[in-house]
Coordinates of C-alpha atoms and ligand atoms in Angstrom, one line a residue:
X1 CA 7.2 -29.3 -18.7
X2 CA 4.8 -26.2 -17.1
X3 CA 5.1 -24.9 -13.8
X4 CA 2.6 -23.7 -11.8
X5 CA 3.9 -21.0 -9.0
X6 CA 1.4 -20.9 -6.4
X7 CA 1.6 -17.9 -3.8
X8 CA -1.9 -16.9 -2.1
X9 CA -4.3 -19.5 -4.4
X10 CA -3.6 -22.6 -2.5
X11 CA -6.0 -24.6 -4.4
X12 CA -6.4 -26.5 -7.3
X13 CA -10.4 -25.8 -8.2
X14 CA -11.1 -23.2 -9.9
X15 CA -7.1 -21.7 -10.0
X16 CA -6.6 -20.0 -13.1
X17 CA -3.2 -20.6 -13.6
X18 CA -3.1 -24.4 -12.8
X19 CA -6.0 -25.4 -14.8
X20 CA -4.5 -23.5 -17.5
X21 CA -0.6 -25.5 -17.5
X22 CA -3.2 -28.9 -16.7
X23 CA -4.5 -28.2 -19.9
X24 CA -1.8 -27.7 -21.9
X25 CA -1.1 -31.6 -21.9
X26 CA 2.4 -31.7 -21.0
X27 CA 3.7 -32.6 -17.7
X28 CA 3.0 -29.9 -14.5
X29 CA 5.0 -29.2 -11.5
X30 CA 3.4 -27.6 -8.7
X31 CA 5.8 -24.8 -6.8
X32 CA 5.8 -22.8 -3.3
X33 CA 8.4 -21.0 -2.1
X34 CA 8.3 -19.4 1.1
X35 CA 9.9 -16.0 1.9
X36 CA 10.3 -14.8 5.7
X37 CA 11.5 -11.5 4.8
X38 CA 9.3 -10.2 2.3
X39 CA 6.5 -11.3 4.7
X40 CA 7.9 -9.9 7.6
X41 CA 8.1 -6.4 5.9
X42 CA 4.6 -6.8 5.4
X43 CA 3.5 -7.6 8.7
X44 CA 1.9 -11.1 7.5
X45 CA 0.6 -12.2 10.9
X46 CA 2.4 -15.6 12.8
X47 CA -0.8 -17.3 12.5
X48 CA -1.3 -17.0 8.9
X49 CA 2.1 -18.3 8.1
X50 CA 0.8 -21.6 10.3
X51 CA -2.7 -21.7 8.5
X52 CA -0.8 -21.5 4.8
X53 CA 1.8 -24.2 6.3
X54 CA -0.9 -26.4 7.0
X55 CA -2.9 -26.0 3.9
X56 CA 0.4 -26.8 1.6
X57 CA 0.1 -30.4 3.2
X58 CA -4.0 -30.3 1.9
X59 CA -2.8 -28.6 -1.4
X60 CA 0.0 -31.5 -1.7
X61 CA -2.9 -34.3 -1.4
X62 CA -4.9 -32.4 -3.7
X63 CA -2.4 -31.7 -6.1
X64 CA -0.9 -35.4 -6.1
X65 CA -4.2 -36.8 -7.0
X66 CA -4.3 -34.9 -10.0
X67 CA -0.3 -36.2 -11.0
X68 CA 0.9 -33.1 -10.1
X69 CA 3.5 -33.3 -7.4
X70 CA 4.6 -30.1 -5.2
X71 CA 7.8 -28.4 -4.9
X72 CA 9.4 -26.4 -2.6
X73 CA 11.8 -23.8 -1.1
X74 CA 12.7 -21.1 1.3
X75 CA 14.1 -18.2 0.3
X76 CA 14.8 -14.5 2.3
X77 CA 12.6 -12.7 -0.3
X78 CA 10.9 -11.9 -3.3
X79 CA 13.8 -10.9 -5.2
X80 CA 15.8 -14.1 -4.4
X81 CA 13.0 -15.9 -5.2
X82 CA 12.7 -15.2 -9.2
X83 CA 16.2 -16.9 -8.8
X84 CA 14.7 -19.9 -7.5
X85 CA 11.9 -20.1 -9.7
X86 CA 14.8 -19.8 -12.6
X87 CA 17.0 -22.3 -11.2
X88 CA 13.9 -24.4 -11.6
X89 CA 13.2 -23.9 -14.4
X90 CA 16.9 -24.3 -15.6
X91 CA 16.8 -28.0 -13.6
X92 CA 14.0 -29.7 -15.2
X93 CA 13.6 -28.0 -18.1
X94 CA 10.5 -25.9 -18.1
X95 CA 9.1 -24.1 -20.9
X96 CA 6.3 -22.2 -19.6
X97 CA 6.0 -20.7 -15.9
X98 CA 2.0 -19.7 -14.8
X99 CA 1.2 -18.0 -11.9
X100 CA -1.9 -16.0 -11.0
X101 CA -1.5 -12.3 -10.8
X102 CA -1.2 -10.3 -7.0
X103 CA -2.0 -6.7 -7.7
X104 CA 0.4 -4.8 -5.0
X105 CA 2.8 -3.4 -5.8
X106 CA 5.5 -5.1 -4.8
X107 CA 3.9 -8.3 -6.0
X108 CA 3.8 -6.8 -9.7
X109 CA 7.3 -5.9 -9.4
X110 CA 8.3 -9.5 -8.4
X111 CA 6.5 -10.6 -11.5
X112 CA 8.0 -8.3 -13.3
X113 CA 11.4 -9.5 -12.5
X114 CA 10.5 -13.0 -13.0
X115 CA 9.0 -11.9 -16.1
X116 CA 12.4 -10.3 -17.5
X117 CA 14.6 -13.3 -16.2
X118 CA 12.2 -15.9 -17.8
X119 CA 12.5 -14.1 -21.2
X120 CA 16.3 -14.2 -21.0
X121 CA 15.5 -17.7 -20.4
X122 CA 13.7 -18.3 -23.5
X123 CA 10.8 -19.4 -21.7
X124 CA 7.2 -18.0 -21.2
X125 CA 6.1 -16.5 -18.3
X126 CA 1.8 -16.8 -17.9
X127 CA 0.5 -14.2 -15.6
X128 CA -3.0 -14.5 -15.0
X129 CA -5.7 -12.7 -13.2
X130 CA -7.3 -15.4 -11.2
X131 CA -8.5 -13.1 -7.2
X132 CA -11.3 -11.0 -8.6
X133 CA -14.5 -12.5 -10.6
X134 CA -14.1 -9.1 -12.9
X135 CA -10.4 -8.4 -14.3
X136 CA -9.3 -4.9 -12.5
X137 CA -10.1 -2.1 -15.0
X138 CA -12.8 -4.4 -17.0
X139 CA -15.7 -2.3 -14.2
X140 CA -15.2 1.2 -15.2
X141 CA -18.0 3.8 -15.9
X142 CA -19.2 5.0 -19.1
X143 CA -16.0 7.0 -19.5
X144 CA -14.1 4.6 -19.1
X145 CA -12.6 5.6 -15.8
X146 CA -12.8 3.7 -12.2
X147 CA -15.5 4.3 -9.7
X148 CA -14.8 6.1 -6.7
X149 CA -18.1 5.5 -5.0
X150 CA -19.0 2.1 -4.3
X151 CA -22.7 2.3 -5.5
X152 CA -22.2 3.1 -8.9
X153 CA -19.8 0.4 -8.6
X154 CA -22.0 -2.5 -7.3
X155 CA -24.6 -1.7 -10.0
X156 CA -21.9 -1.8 -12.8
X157 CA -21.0 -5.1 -11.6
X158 CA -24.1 -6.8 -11.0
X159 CA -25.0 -5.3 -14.8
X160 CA -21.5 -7.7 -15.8
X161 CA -22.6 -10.6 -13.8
X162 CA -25.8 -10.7 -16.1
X163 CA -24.0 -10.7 -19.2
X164 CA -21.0 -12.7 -17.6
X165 CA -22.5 -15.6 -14.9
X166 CA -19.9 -17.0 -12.2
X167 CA -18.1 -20.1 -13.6
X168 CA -16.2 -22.0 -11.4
X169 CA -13.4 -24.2 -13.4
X170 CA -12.5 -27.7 -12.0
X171 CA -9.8 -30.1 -13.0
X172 CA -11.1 -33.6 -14.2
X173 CA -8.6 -35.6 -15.3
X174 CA -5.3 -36.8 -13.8
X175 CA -2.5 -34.8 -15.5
X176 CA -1.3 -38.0 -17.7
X177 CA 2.1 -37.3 -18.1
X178 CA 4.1 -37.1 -14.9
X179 CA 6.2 -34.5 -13.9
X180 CA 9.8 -36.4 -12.7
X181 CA 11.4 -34.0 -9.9
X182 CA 13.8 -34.7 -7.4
X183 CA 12.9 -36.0 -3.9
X184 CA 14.8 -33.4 -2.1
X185 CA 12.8 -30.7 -3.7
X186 CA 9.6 -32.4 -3.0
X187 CA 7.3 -30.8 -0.1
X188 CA 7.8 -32.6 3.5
X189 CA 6.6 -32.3 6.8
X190 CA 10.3 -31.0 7.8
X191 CA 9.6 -28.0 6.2
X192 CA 9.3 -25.6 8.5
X193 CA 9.2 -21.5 7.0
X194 CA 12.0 -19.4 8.9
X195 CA 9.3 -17.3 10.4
X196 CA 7.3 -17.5 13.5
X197 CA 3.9 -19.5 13.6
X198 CA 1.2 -19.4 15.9
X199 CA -1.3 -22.4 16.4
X200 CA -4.1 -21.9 13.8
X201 CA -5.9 -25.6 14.7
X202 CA -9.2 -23.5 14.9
X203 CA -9.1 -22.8 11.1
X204 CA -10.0 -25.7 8.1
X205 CA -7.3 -26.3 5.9
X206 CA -9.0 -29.4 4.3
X207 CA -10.6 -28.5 0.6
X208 CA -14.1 -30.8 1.5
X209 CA -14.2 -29.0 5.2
X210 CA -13.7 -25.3 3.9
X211 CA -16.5 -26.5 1.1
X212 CA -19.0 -27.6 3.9
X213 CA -18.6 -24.3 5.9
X214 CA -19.4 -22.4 2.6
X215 CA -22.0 -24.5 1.6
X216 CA -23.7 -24.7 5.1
X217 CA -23.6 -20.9 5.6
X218 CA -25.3 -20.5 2.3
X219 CA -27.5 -22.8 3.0
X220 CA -28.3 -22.0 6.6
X221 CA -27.2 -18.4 7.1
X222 CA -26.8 -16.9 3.9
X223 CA -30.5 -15.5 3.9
X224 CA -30.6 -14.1 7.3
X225 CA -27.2 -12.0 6.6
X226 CA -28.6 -8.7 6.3
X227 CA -30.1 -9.2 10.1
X228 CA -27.9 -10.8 11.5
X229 CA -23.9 -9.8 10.2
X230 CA -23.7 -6.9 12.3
X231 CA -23.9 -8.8 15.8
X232 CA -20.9 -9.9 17.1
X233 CA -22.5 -12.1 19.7
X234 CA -24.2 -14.4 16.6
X235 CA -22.3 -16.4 14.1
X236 CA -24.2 -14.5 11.4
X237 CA -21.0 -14.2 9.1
X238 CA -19.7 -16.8 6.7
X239 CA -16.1 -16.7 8.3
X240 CA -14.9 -17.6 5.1
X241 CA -12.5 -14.6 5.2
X242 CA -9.1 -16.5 6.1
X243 CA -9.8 -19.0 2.9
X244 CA -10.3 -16.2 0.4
X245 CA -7.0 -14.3 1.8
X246 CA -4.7 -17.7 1.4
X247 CA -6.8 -18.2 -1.8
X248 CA -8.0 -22.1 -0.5
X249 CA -11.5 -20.6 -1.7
X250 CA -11.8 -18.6 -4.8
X251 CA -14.5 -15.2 -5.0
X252 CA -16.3 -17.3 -7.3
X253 CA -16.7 -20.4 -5.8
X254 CA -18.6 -18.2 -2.9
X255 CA -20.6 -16.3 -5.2
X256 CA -21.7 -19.6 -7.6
X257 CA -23.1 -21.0 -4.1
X258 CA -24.9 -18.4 -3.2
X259 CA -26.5 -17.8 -6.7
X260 CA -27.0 -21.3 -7.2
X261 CA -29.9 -22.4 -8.2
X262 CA -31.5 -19.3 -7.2
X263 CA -34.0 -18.0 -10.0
X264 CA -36.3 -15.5 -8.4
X265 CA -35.0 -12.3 -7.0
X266 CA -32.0 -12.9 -4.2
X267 CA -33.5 -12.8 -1.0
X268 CA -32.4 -9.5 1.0
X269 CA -29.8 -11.7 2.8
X270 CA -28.3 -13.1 0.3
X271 CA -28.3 -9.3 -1.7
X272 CA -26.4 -8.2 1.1
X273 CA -23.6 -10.7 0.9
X274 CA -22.7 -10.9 -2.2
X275 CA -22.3 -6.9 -1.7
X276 CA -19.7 -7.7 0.9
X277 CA -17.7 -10.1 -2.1
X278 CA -18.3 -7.1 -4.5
X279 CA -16.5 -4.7 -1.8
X280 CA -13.7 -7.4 -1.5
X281 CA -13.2 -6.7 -5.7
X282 CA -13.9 -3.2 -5.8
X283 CA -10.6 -2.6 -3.1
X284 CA -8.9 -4.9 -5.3
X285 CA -9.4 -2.8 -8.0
X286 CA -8.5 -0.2 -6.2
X287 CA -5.2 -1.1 -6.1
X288 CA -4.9 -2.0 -9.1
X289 CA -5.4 1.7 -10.2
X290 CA -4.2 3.6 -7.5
X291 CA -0.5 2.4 -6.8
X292 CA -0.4 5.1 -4.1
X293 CA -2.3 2.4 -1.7
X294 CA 0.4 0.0 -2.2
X295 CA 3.0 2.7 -0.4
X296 CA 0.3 3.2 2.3
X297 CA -0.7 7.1 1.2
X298 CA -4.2 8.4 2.1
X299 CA -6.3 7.8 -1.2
X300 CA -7.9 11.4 -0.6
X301 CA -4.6 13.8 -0.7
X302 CA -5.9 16.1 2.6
X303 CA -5.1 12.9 4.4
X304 CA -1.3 13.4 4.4
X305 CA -2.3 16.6 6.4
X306 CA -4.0 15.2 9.4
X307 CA -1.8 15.3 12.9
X308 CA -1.1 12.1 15.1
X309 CA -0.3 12.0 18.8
X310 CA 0.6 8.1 18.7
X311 CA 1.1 8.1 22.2
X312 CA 2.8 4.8 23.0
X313 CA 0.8 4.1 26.3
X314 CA -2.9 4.7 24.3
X315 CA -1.7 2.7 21.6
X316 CA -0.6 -0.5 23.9
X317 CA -3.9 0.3 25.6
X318 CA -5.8 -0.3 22.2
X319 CA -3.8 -3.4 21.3
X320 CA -3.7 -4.8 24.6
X321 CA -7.4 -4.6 25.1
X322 CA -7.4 -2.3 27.9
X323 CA -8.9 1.0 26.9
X324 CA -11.6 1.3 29.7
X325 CA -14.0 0.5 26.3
X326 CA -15.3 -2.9 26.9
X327 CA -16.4 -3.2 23.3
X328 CA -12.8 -2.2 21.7
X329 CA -12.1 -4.3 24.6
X330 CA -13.5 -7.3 23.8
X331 CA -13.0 -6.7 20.3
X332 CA -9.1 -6.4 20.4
X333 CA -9.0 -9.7 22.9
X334 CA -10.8 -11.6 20.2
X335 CA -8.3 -10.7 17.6
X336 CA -5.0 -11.1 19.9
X337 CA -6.4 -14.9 20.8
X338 CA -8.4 -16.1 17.6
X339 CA -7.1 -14.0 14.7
X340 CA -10.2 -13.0 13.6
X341 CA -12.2 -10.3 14.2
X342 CA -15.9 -9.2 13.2
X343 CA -16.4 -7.0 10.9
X344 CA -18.7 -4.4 12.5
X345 CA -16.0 -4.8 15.5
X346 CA -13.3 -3.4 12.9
X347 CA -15.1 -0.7 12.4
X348 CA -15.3 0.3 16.0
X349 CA -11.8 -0.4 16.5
X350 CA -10.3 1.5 13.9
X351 CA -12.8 4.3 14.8
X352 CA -11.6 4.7 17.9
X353 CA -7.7 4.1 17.0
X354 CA -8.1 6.9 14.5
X355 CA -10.6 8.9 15.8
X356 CA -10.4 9.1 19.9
X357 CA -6.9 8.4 20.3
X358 CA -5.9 10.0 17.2
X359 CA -3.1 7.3 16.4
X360 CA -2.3 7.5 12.7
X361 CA -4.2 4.7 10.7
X362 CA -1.3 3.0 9.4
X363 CA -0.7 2.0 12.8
X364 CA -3.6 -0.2 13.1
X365 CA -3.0 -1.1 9.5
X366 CA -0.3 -2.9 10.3
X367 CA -0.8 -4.0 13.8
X368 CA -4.3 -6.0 12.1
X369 CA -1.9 -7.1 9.8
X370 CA 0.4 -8.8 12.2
X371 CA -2.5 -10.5 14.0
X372 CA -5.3 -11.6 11.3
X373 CA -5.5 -15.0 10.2
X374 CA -7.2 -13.5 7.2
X375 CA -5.3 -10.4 6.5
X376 CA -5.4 -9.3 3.2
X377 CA -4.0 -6.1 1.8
X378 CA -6.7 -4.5 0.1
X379 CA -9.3 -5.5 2.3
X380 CA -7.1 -4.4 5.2
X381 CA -6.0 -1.1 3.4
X382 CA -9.4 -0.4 2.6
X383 CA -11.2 -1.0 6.0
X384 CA -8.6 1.4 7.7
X385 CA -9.0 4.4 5.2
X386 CA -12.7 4.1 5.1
X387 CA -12.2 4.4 9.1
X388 CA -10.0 7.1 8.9
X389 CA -12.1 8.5 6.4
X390 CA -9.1 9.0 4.1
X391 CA -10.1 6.1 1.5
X392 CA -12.1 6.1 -1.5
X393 CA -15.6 6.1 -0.5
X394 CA -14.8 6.2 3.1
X395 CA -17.0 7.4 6.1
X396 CA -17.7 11.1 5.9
X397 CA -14.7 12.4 8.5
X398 CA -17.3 14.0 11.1
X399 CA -19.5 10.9 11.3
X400 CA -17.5 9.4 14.4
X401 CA -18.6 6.6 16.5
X402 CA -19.7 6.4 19.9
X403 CA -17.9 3.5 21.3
X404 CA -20.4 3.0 23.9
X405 CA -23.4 3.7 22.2
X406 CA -22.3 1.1 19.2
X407 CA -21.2 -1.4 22.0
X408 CA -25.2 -0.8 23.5
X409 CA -26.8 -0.9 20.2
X410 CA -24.4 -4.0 18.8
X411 CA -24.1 -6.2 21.4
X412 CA -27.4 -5.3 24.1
X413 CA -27.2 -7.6 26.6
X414 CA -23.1 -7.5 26.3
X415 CA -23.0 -11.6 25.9
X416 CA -19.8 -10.2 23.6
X417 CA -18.5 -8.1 25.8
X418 CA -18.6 -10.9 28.8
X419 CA -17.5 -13.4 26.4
X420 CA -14.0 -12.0 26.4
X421 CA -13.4 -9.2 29.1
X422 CA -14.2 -11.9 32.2
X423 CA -13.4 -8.8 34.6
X424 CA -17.3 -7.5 33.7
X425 CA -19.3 -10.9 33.5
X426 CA -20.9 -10.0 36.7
X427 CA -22.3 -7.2 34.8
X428 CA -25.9 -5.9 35.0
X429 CA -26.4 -5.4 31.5
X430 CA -27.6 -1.9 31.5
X431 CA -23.9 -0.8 33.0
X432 CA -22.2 -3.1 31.0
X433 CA -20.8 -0.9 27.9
X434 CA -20.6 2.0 30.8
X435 CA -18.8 -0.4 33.7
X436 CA -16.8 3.0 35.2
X437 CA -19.1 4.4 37.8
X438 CA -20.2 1.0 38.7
X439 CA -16.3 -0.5 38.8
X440 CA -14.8 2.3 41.1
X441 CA -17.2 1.5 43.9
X442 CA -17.0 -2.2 43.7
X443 CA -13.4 -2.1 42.8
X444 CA -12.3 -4.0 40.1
X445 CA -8.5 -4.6 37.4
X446 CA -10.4 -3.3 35.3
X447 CA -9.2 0.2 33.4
X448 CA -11.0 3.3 33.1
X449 CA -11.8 4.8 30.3
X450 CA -8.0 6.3 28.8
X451 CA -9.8 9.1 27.1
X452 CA -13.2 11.2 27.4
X453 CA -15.1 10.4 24.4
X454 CA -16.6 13.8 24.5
X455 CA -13.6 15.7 24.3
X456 CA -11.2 13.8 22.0
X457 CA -14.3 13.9 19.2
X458 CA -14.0 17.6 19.4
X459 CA -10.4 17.7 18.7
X460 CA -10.9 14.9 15.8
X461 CA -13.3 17.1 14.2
X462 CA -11.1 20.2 14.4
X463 CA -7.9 18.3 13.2
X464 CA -10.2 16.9 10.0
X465 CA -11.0 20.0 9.5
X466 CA -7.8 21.8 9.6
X467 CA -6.4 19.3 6.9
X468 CA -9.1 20.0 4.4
X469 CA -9.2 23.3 4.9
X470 CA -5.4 23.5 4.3
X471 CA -5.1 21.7 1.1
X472 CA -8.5 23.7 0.3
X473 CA -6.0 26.8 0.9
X474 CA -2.7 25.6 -1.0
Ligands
FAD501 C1 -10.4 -1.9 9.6 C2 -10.8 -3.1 8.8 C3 -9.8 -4.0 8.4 C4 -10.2 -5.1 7.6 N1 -9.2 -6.0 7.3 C5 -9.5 -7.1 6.5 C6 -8.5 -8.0 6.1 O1 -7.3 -7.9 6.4 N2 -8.9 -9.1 5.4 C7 -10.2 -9.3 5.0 O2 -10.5 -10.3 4.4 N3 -11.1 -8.5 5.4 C8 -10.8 -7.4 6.1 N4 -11.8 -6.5 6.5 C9 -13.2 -6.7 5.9 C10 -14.1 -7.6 6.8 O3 -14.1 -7.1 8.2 C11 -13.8 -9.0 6.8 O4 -13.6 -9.5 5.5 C12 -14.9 -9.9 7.5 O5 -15.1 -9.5 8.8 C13 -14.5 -11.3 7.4 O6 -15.5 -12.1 8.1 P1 -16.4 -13.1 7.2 O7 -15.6 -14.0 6.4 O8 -17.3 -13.8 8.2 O9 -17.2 -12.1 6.3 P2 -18.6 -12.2 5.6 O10 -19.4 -11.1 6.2 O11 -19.1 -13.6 5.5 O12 -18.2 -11.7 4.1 C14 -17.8 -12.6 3.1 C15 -16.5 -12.2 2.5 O13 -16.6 -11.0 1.9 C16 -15.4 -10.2 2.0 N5 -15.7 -9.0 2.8 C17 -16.7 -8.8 3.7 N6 -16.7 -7.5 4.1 C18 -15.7 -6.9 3.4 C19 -15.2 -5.6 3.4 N7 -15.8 -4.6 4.2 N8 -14.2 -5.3 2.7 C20 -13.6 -6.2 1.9 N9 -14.0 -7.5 1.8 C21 -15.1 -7.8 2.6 C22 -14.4 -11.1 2.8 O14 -13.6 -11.8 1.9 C23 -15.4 -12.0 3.6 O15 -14.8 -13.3 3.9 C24 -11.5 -5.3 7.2 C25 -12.5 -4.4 7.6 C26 -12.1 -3.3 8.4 C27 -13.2 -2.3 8.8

């Protein structure tokens, strides 16, 4: 008998690992184990444990009309659970484990361990890479190195997907020989992870439902994505970013849609996203060469240089939504409520986390992390050193946004803004990303701004500068 340990690929198309133990011939078990504690140390956000709860009932349906029924378990953490997977194994006999490869590190030590107590075990541990359409270190440059600009990257990779096309692998036939496992171990609707959830009903966990919302923003959105992605107030994005992180939706499912049936040159839209899917890969990559990321260190080493005032009260202000911003504002609210949060909104965020308040980025790193439905370490990682203009290809350190000048040219009329800070709807637009003046004379709950945009830019650039100039120095 094969098992199949699924752990953020909650899906039977197109998983790597399952289609390969489905085509082995023998009987498959499906597996999940959840484990509060390792999640907890890494921040995984109350409202991702409920989405991947409620998927596991979808991935159950999914898998049981293949043959394949799904098992279960709760364990403190990732340690304990290479003992479960054993004690499996051990109880009904398997030969051959398969998973699909997670490229942190403390994911690749897991495996590791699972890999050494398998052996001991006499049986065969298949670890396959199954997130990226490109294995990490199979897009390297011509000496054989990784890329750390992003260009060079992108046109390495679209040179691959020439030679290499987007195939998407789908499971026909019902797995004929069933697996026998014992009821108790079976997945049930008392399951309940020891960890806390928070209501994700907004969020598809149905395999046909997440489909449609790819294939109808492909369809219907996918070619106006270059105008459109940056505007908060417009559903211009694919929102498809909490089924990639859970894996319900594979890279290459998204990119076969787009470049379905598409045989003149991409439209500028559809350019553009597929850019975004190749950034996804090239911070997975990332980390699969730089280890450092994993342990949260700057990529560029000046970083471990720069000075943070973390101040408790800005920082609540930031998370709270009440910086006197109405952007970050808005911005923040939407995450606390939905989860989610656009993408050019990140940006602003993290800017103004980093770079006005001067709170160190791994704050915000993990403070996204507890709240996103979609978090997902290298994006995460990634978007915050880019920010902080630590990362690998990040934003040049003295190119610092404007919060009110992004929130005017972003969201104009401020139907974002009123969406979710209430306290301004009354807003004439033009005093809408500047509500101050306009607030103290009507009086209003409102915050002022906590800092002077001005001034804390200045001190920014100075404490950047200091940092380079002392590793420049040493
Ligand atoms: C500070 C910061 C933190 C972020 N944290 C995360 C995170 O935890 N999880 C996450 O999935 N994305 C993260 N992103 C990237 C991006 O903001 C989201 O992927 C995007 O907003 C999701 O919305 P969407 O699905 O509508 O994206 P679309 O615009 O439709 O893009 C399609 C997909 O491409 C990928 N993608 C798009 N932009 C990026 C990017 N810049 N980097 C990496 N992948 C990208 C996502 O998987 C996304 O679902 C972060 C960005 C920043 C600046």
């Amino acid at each position: 008998m094969r098992l199949v340990w699924f752990r953020r690929d909650l899906r039977t198309i197109d998983n790597t690992a399952f289609i390969a133990a489905i085509n082995s011939n023998e009987p498959v078990v499906a597996a999940f184990i959840a484990t509060p504690d390792s999640w907890s140390q890494h921040h995984m956000a109350p409202m991702q444990a409920d989405l991947i709860k409620r998927r596991l009932f979808e991935l159950q349906n999914d898998l049981a009309s293949l043959g394949v029924p799904l098992i279960y378990a709760e364990t403190s953490d990732y340690a304990s659970s290479v003992d479960v997977v054993c004690n499996w194994v051990k109880q009904y006999s398997v030969t051959s484990v398969h998973l699909n490869k997670e490229y942190e590190i403390n994911e690749v030590r897991r495996d590791d361990k699972a890999e050494q107590a398998l052996t001991r075990l006499d049986v065969v541990l298949h670890r396959h890479d199954d997130k990226c359409q490109f294995i990490p270190g199979s897009v390297v440059n011509k000496q054989g190195h990784y890329f750390k600009v992003f260009t060079p990257y992108k046109r390495a990779y679209l040179q691959k997907l020439e030679q290499f096309p987007v195939q998407v692998q789908k499971v026909t036939a019902v797995n004929g020989q069933k697996a026998k496992v014992d009821e108790c171990d079976l997945f049930s609707k008392d399951c309940s992870f020891r960890y806390p959830t928070e209501e994700s009903q907004a969020y598809q966990v149905s395999t046909e439902q997440i489909l449609d919302q790819l294939r109808s923003f492909v369809k219907e959105h996918s070619d106006d994505y270059q105008d459109e992605r940056d505007f908060p107030a417009i559903e211009g994005t694919s929102r498809l970013s909490p089924y990639l992180a859970i894996g319900a939706l594979s890279v290459r499912q998204c990119m076969a849609r787009l470049l379905y049936q598409q045989t003149a040159p991409l439209s500028e839209g559809r350019q553009t996203w597929l850019s975004e899917l190749i950034w996804r890969e090239f911070y997975q990559h990332l980390l699969y060469f730089e280890p450092k990321l994993s342990r949260g260190e700057s990529f560029l080493p000046w970083g471990v240089h720069l000075r943070w005032e973390n101040c408790p009260r800005r920082i609540k202000a930031w998370q709270q939504g009440q910086t006197g911003y109405p952007i970050v504002d808005a911005a923040m609210r939407q995450l606390n409520q939905t989860g989610w949060m656009h993408n050019r909104l990140r940006m602003i965020v993290a800017s103004f986390l980093v770079k006005d308040l001067q709170v160190d980025w791994r704050v915000g790193e993990d403070y996204f992390m507890s709240k996103l439905v979609d978090g997902e370490y290298a994006a995460n990682n990634g978007g915050w050193q880019w920010c902080a203009s630590t990362g690998c290809d990040g934003q040049p350190y003295f190119r610092i946004f404007n919060p009110t000048t992004q929130g005017e040219r972003f969201d104009p009329k401020g139907e974002f803004v009123r969406r979710w800070v209430p306290e301004l709807a009354d807003l004439p637009d033009k005093q809408i990303h500047q509500p101050s003046k306009w607030l103290s004379v009507k009086g209003s709950s409102y915050p002022a701004p906590i800092v002077d945009h001005k001034v804390q830019r200045e001190i920014t650039l100075a404490n950047y500068k200091n940092a380079k100039d002392f590793l420049d120095a040493t």
